[in-house]
PDB file of C-alpha atoms in Angstrom:
ATOM      1  CA  MET C   1       0.023  -0.029   0.019  1.00 43.00           C
ATOM      2  CA  ALA C   2       1.423   3.399  -0.946  1.00 49.00           C
ATOM      3  CA  GLN C   3       2.060   5.951   1.756  1.00 52.00           C
ATOM      4  CA  ASP C   4       0.517   9.471   1.417  1.00 55.00           C
ATOM      5  CA  PRO C   5       3.357  11.695   0.532  1.00 49.00           C
ATOM      6  CA  GLN C   6       2.015  14.637   2.394  1.00 51.00           C
ATOM      7  CA  ALA C   7       2.032  12.434   5.598  1.00 57.00           C
ATOM      8  CA  THR C   8       5.900  12.329   5.652  1.00 57.00           C
ATOM      9  CA  LEU C   9       6.555  16.140   5.037  1.00 67.00           C
ATOM     10  CA  PRO C  10       9.013  17.609   7.467  1.00 81.00           C
ATOM     11  CA  GLU C  11       7.372  20.075   9.864  1.00 82.00           C
ATOM     12  CA  ALA C  12       8.604  23.062   8.105  1.00 76.00           C
ATOM     13  CA  GLU C  13       7.297  21.950   4.625  1.00 88.00           C
ATOM     14  CA  ALA C  14       4.037  20.813   6.137  1.00 87.00           C
ATOM     15  CA  GLY C  15       3.684  24.312   7.726  1.00 89.00           C
ATOM     16  CA  ALA C  16       4.097  25.851   4.321  1.00 90.00           C
ATOM     17  CA  VAL C  17       1.624  23.543   2.783  1.00 90.00           C
ATOM     18  CA  ALA C  18      -0.819  24.398   5.492  1.00 90.00           C
ATOM     19  CA  ASP C  19      -0.258  28.072   5.179  1.00 93.00           C
ATOM     20  CA  ARG C  20      -0.669  28.021   1.359  1.00 93.00           C
ATOM     21  CA  PHE C  21      -3.914  26.228   1.915  1.00 92.00           C
ATOM     22  CA  LYS C  22      -5.044  28.866   4.302  1.00 93.00           C
ATOM     23  CA  GLU C  23      -4.309  31.573   1.714  1.00 94.00           C
ATOM     24  CA  ARG C  24      -6.147  29.500  -1.033  1.00 94.00           C
ATOM     25  CA  VAL C  25      -9.349  29.316   1.130  1.00 94.00           C
ATOM     26  CA  TYR C  26      -8.992  32.993   2.129  1.00 94.00           C
ATOM     27  CA  ALA C  27      -8.506  34.097  -1.610  1.00 96.00           C
ATOM     28  CA  THR C  28     -11.407  31.968  -2.771  1.00 97.00           C
ATOM     29  CA  ILE C  29     -13.782  33.601  -0.241  1.00 96.00           C
ATOM     30  CA  THR C  30     -12.577  36.989  -1.087  1.00 96.00           C
ATOM     31  CA  MET C  31     -12.936  36.389  -4.870  1.00 97.00           C
ATOM     32  CA  ILE C  32     -16.366  35.061  -4.366  1.00 97.00           C
ATOM     33  CA  ALA C  33     -17.342  38.316  -2.810  1.00 96.00           C
ATOM     34  CA  VAL C  34     -15.700  40.302  -5.558  1.00 97.00           C
ATOM     35  CA  VAL C  35     -17.443  38.532  -8.441  1.00 97.00           C
ATOM     36  CA  VAL C  36     -20.811  38.650  -6.703  1.00 97.00           C
ATOM     37  CA  GLY C  37     -20.415  42.389  -6.099  1.00 95.00           C
ATOM     38  CA  LEU C  38     -19.463  42.771  -9.820  1.00 96.00           C
ATOM     39  CA  SER C  39     -22.438  40.788 -10.966  1.00 95.00           C
ATOM     40  CA  VAL C  40     -24.923  43.314  -9.314  1.00 93.00           C
ATOM     41  CA  SER C  41     -22.992  46.363 -10.549  1.00 94.00           C
ATOM     42  CA  GLU C  42     -22.898  48.123 -13.707  1.00 94.00           C
ATOM     43  CA  ALA C  43     -19.383  47.033 -14.752  1.00 95.00           C
ATOM     44  CA  ASP C  44     -18.423  45.941 -18.252  1.00 97.00           C
ATOM     45  CA  ALA C  45     -16.140  43.040 -18.942  1.00 98.00           C
ATOM     46  CA  THR C  46     -13.022  45.264 -18.993  1.00 98.00           C
ATOM     47  CA  GLY C  47     -13.910  46.840 -15.664  1.00 98.00           C
ATOM     48  CA  ALA C  48     -14.670  43.483 -14.211  1.00 98.00           C
ATOM     49  CA  ALA C  49     -11.432  41.932 -15.370  1.00 98.00           C
ATOM     50  CA  LEU C  50      -9.377  44.781 -14.052  1.00 98.00           C
ATOM     51  CA  THR C  51     -11.261  44.585 -10.656  1.00 98.00           C
ATOM     52  CA  VAL C  52     -10.685  40.865 -10.395  1.00 98.00           C
ATOM     53  CA  LEU C  53      -6.793  41.316 -11.429  1.00 98.00           C
ATOM     54  CA  THR C  54      -6.217  44.303  -9.196  1.00 98.00           C
ATOM     55  CA  THR C  55      -7.991  42.505  -6.249  1.00 97.00           C
ATOM     56  CA  ALA C  56      -5.773  39.471  -6.635  1.00 97.00           C
ATOM     57  CA  VAL C  57      -2.467  41.474  -6.966  1.00 97.00           C
ATOM     58  CA  GLY C  58      -3.580  43.872  -4.258  1.00 97.00           C
ATOM     59  CA  LEU C  59      -4.163  40.752  -1.922  1.00 96.00           C
ATOM     60  CA  TRP C  60      -0.868  39.193  -2.741  1.00 97.00           C
ATOM     61  CA  LEU C  61       1.218  42.252  -2.366  1.00 97.00           C
ATOM     62  CA  ALA C  62      -0.520  42.967   1.065  1.00 96.00           C
ATOM     63  CA  ALA C  63       0.043  39.354   2.243  1.00 95.00           C
ATOM     64  CA  LEU C  64       3.727  39.589   0.962  1.00 95.00           C
ATOM     65  CA  VAL C  65       4.270  42.915   2.762  1.00 96.00           C
ATOM     66  CA  ALA C  66       2.672  41.454   6.013  1.00 95.00           C
ATOM     67  CA  ASP C  67       4.892  38.386   5.849  1.00 95.00           C
ATOM     68  CA  LEU C  68       7.982  40.478   5.382  1.00 95.00           C
ATOM     69  CA  GLN C  69       7.207  42.779   8.090  1.00 96.00           C
ATOM     70  CA  ALA C  70       6.193  39.873  10.494  1.00 95.00           C
ATOM     71  CA  HIS C  71       9.539  38.107   9.616  1.00 94.00           C
ATOM     72  CA  ARG C  72      11.482  41.337  10.461  1.00 95.00           C
ATOM     73  CA  MET C  73       9.674  41.645  13.769  1.00 96.00           C
ATOM     74  CA  ALA C  74      10.026  37.898  14.711  1.00 95.00           C
ATOM     75  CA  HIS C  75      13.604  37.415  13.471  1.00 94.00           C
ATOM     76  CA  ARG C  76      15.028  40.864  13.821  1.00 94.00           C
ATOM     77  CA  ARG C  77      16.552  40.676  10.216  1.00 95.00           C
ATOM     78  CA  PHE C  78      15.589  40.706   6.588  1.00 94.00           C
ATOM     79  CA  ALA C  79      14.250  37.338   4.968  1.00 94.00           C
ATOM     80  CA  THR C  80      16.869  35.130   3.140  1.00 94.00           C
ATOM     81  CA  GLY C  81      16.406  33.900  -0.364  1.00 93.00           C
ATOM     82  CA  ARG C  82      14.922  30.614   0.992  1.00 94.00           C
ATOM     83  CA  GLU C  83      12.464  32.539   3.149  1.00 94.00           C
ATOM     84  CA  TRP C  84      11.449  34.840   0.382  1.00 94.00           C
ATOM     85  CA  ARG C  85      10.783  31.715  -1.874  1.00 94.00           C
ATOM     86  CA  ARG C  86       8.509  30.270   0.982  1.00 94.00           C
ATOM     87  CA  MET C  87       6.739  33.504   1.267  1.00 95.00           C
ATOM     88  CA  VAL C  88       6.119  33.719  -2.411  1.00 95.00           C
ATOM     89  CA  TYR C  89       5.090  29.996  -2.441  1.00 95.00           C
ATOM     90  CA  VAL C  90       2.694  30.394   0.307  1.00 95.00           C
ATOM     91  CA  THR C  91       0.985  33.647  -1.078  1.00 95.00           C
ATOM     92  CA  GLY C  92       0.802  32.304  -4.656  1.00 94.00           C
ATOM     93  CA  PRO C  93      -2.838  31.318  -4.326  1.00 94.00           C
ATOM     94  CA  LEU C  94      -3.693  34.906  -3.735  1.00 94.00           C
ATOM     95  CA  LEU C  95      -2.719  35.463  -7.415  1.00 95.00           C
ATOM     96  CA  SER C  96      -4.145  32.212  -8.789  1.00 94.00           C
ATOM     97  CA  CYS C  97      -7.487  32.956  -7.387  1.00 95.00           C
ATOM     98  CA  ALA C  98      -8.117  35.319 -10.182  1.00 97.00           C
ATOM     99  CA  VAL C  99      -7.571  32.713 -12.908  1.00 97.00           C
ATOM    100  CA  GLY C 100     -11.277  31.217 -12.844  1.00 96.00           C
ATOM    101  CA  PRO C 101     -12.948  34.631 -12.955  1.00 98.00           C
ATOM    102  CA  ALA C 102     -10.660  35.997 -15.539  1.00 98.00           C
ATOM    103  CA  VAL C 103     -11.469  33.076 -17.869  1.00 98.00           C
ATOM    104  CA  THR C 104     -15.224  33.471 -17.376  1.00 98.00           C
ATOM    105  CA  ILE C 105     -14.919  37.173 -17.848  1.00 98.00           C
ATOM    106  CA  ALA C 106     -13.057  36.587 -20.948  1.00 98.00           C
ATOM    107  CA  LEU C 107     -15.847  34.162 -22.144  1.00 98.00           C
ATOM    108  CA  ALA C 108     -18.167  37.071 -21.595  1.00 98.00           C
ATOM    109  CA  ALA C 109     -16.074  39.497 -23.454  1.00 97.00           C
ATOM    110  CA  LEU C 110     -16.249  36.957 -26.409  1.00 98.00           C
ATOM    111  CA  ASP C 111     -20.041  36.841 -26.315  1.00 97.00           C
ATOM    112  CA  VAL C 112     -20.113  33.183 -25.065  1.00 98.00           C
ATOM    113  CA  MET C 113     -22.163  34.066 -22.084  1.00 98.00           C
ATOM    114  CA  SER C 114     -23.392  37.257 -20.543  1.00 98.00           C
ATOM    115  CA  LEU C 115     -21.182  39.032 -17.927  1.00 98.00           C
ATOM    116  CA  THR C 116     -23.528  38.360 -15.134  1.00 97.00           C
ATOM    117  CA  ALA C 117     -23.606  34.722 -15.972  1.00 97.00           C
ATOM    118  CA  ALA C 118     -19.753  34.616 -16.163  1.00 98.00           C
ATOM    119  CA  LEU C 119     -19.426  36.378 -12.891  1.00 98.00           C
ATOM    120  CA  ARG C 120     -22.179  33.968 -11.167  1.00 97.00           C
ATOM    121  CA  THR C 121     -20.370  31.005 -12.694  1.00 98.00           C
ATOM    122  CA  ALA C 122     -17.078  32.121 -11.159  1.00 98.00           C
ATOM    123  CA  ALA C 123     -18.868  32.435  -7.845  1.00 98.00           C
ATOM    124  CA  GLY C 124     -20.256  28.996  -8.059  1.00 97.00           C
ATOM    125  CA  VAL C 125     -17.034  27.484  -9.081  1.00 97.00           C
ATOM    126  CA  GLY C 126     -15.416  29.157  -6.113  1.00 97.00           C
ATOM    127  CA  ILE C 127     -18.048  27.829  -3.708  1.00 98.00           C
ATOM    128  CA  ALA C 128     -17.636  24.326  -5.304  1.00 97.00           C
ATOM    129  CA  SER C 129     -13.843  24.587  -4.820  1.00 96.00           C
ATOM    130  CA  LEU C 130     -14.498  25.308  -1.153  1.00 97.00           C
ATOM    131  CA  PHE C 131     -16.463  22.281  -1.032  1.00 98.00           C
ATOM    132  CA  ALA C 132     -13.871  20.113  -2.738  1.00 96.00           C
ATOM    133  CA  TRP C 133     -10.979  21.350  -0.539  1.00 95.00           C
ATOM    134  CA  GLY C 134     -13.166  20.832   2.591  1.00 94.00           C
ATOM    135  CA  LEU C 135     -13.846  17.373   1.496  1.00 96.00           C
ATOM    136  CA  LEU C 136     -10.248  16.659   0.779  1.00 94.00           C
ATOM    137  CA  GLY C 137      -9.287  18.030   4.032  1.00 91.00           C
ATOM    138  CA  GLY C 138     -11.803  15.929   5.783  1.00 92.00           C
ATOM    139  CA  LEU C 139     -10.653  12.725   4.032  1.00 94.00           C
ATOM    140  CA  ARG C 140      -6.995  13.415   4.820  1.00 90.00           C
ATOM    141  CA  MET C 141      -7.810  13.776   8.485  1.00 88.00           C
ATOM    142  CA  GLY C 142      -9.133  10.193   8.354  1.00 88.00           C
ATOM    143  CA  GLY C 143     -12.510  10.891   9.891  1.00 83.00           C
ATOM    144  CA  GLY C 144     -14.405   8.968   7.102  1.00 93.00           C
ATOM    145  CA  THR C 145     -16.520   9.891   4.259  1.00 95.00           C
ATOM    146  CA  VAL C 146     -19.511  11.250   6.337  1.00 96.00           C
ATOM    147  CA  LEU C 147     -17.267  13.543   8.334  1.00 95.00           C
ATOM    148  CA  ALA C 148     -15.413  14.759   5.107  1.00 95.00           C
ATOM    149  CA  LEU C 149     -18.737  15.444   3.479  1.00 97.00           C
ATOM    150  CA  VAL C 150     -19.753  17.598   6.452  1.00 96.00           C
ATOM    151  CA  ALA C 151     -16.427  19.490   6.253  1.00 95.00           C
ATOM    152  CA  GLY C 152     -17.016  20.020   2.540  1.00 96.00           C
ATOM    153  CA  LEU C 153     -20.479  21.171   3.102  1.00 97.00           C
ATOM    154  CA  ALA C 154     -19.433  23.543   6.028  1.00 96.00           C
ATOM    155  CA  ASP C 155     -16.849  25.193   3.681  1.00 96.00           C
ATOM    156  CA  ALA C 156     -19.490  25.427   0.809  1.00 97.00           C
ATOM    157  CA  VAL C 157     -21.959  27.034   3.189  1.00 97.00           C
ATOM    158  CA  ILE C 158     -19.452  29.654   4.290  1.00 97.00           C
ATOM    159  CA  GLY C 159     -18.791  30.501   0.498  1.00 96.00           C
ATOM    160  CA  LEU C 160     -22.467  30.450  -0.141  1.00 97.00           C
ATOM    161  CA  SER C 161     -23.126  32.716   2.784  1.00 97.00           C
ATOM    162  CA  VAL C 162     -20.585  35.324   1.670  1.00 96.00           C
ATOM    163  CA  ALA C 163     -22.132  35.293  -1.788  1.00 95.00           C
ATOM    164  CA  LEU C 164     -25.687  35.689  -0.370  1.00 95.00           C
ATOM    165  CA  VAL C 165     -24.674  38.491   1.897  1.00 95.00           C
ATOM    166  CA  LYS C 166     -22.855  40.231  -0.805  1.00 92.00           C
ATOM    167  CA  ALA C 167     -25.662  39.815  -3.349  1.00 91.00           C
ATOM    168  CA  THR C 168     -28.317  41.095  -0.826  1.00 91.00           C
ATOM    169  CA  ALA C 169     -26.288  43.989   0.518  1.00 86.00           C
ATOM    170  CA  GLY C 170     -25.202  45.119  -2.900  1.00 68.00           C
ATOM    171  CA  HIS C 171     -21.738  46.196  -3.930  1.00 53.00           C
TER     172      HIS C 171
END
């Protein structure tokens, strides 16, 4: 029987993987709010694409600056090359969270679907990905299928709640 490769990660690597996952969840929830807000706005495809991309870049830069400041406070020195690479690796999902919405917005710009449908599709994909990540996390914890489904549903409910609050509150 093959052993789970993640189960044997050294503590530092496991910490980076956990931190990266946290950023992925945070970025997904944030992007759900952004695309739902855009779907109830008067934005065109260009404005929506710029909003999604600047949100992702802004989140990434904010996280990177915060990580660098936290490192200086904790270690009383600047980050080394290896520490920089870890920070970029961990914060990468803050940039990649824009890919799905950018693709659906591009489809809207090509008249494959309306912009509203594209943005709602991006929100739905975000909610589905939260479910999938919750399910995977539940399975990896070894609690069984039922608990993994509960974890996935809990994460999806959080994403859906963000979307509903954003939709009802407006942009």
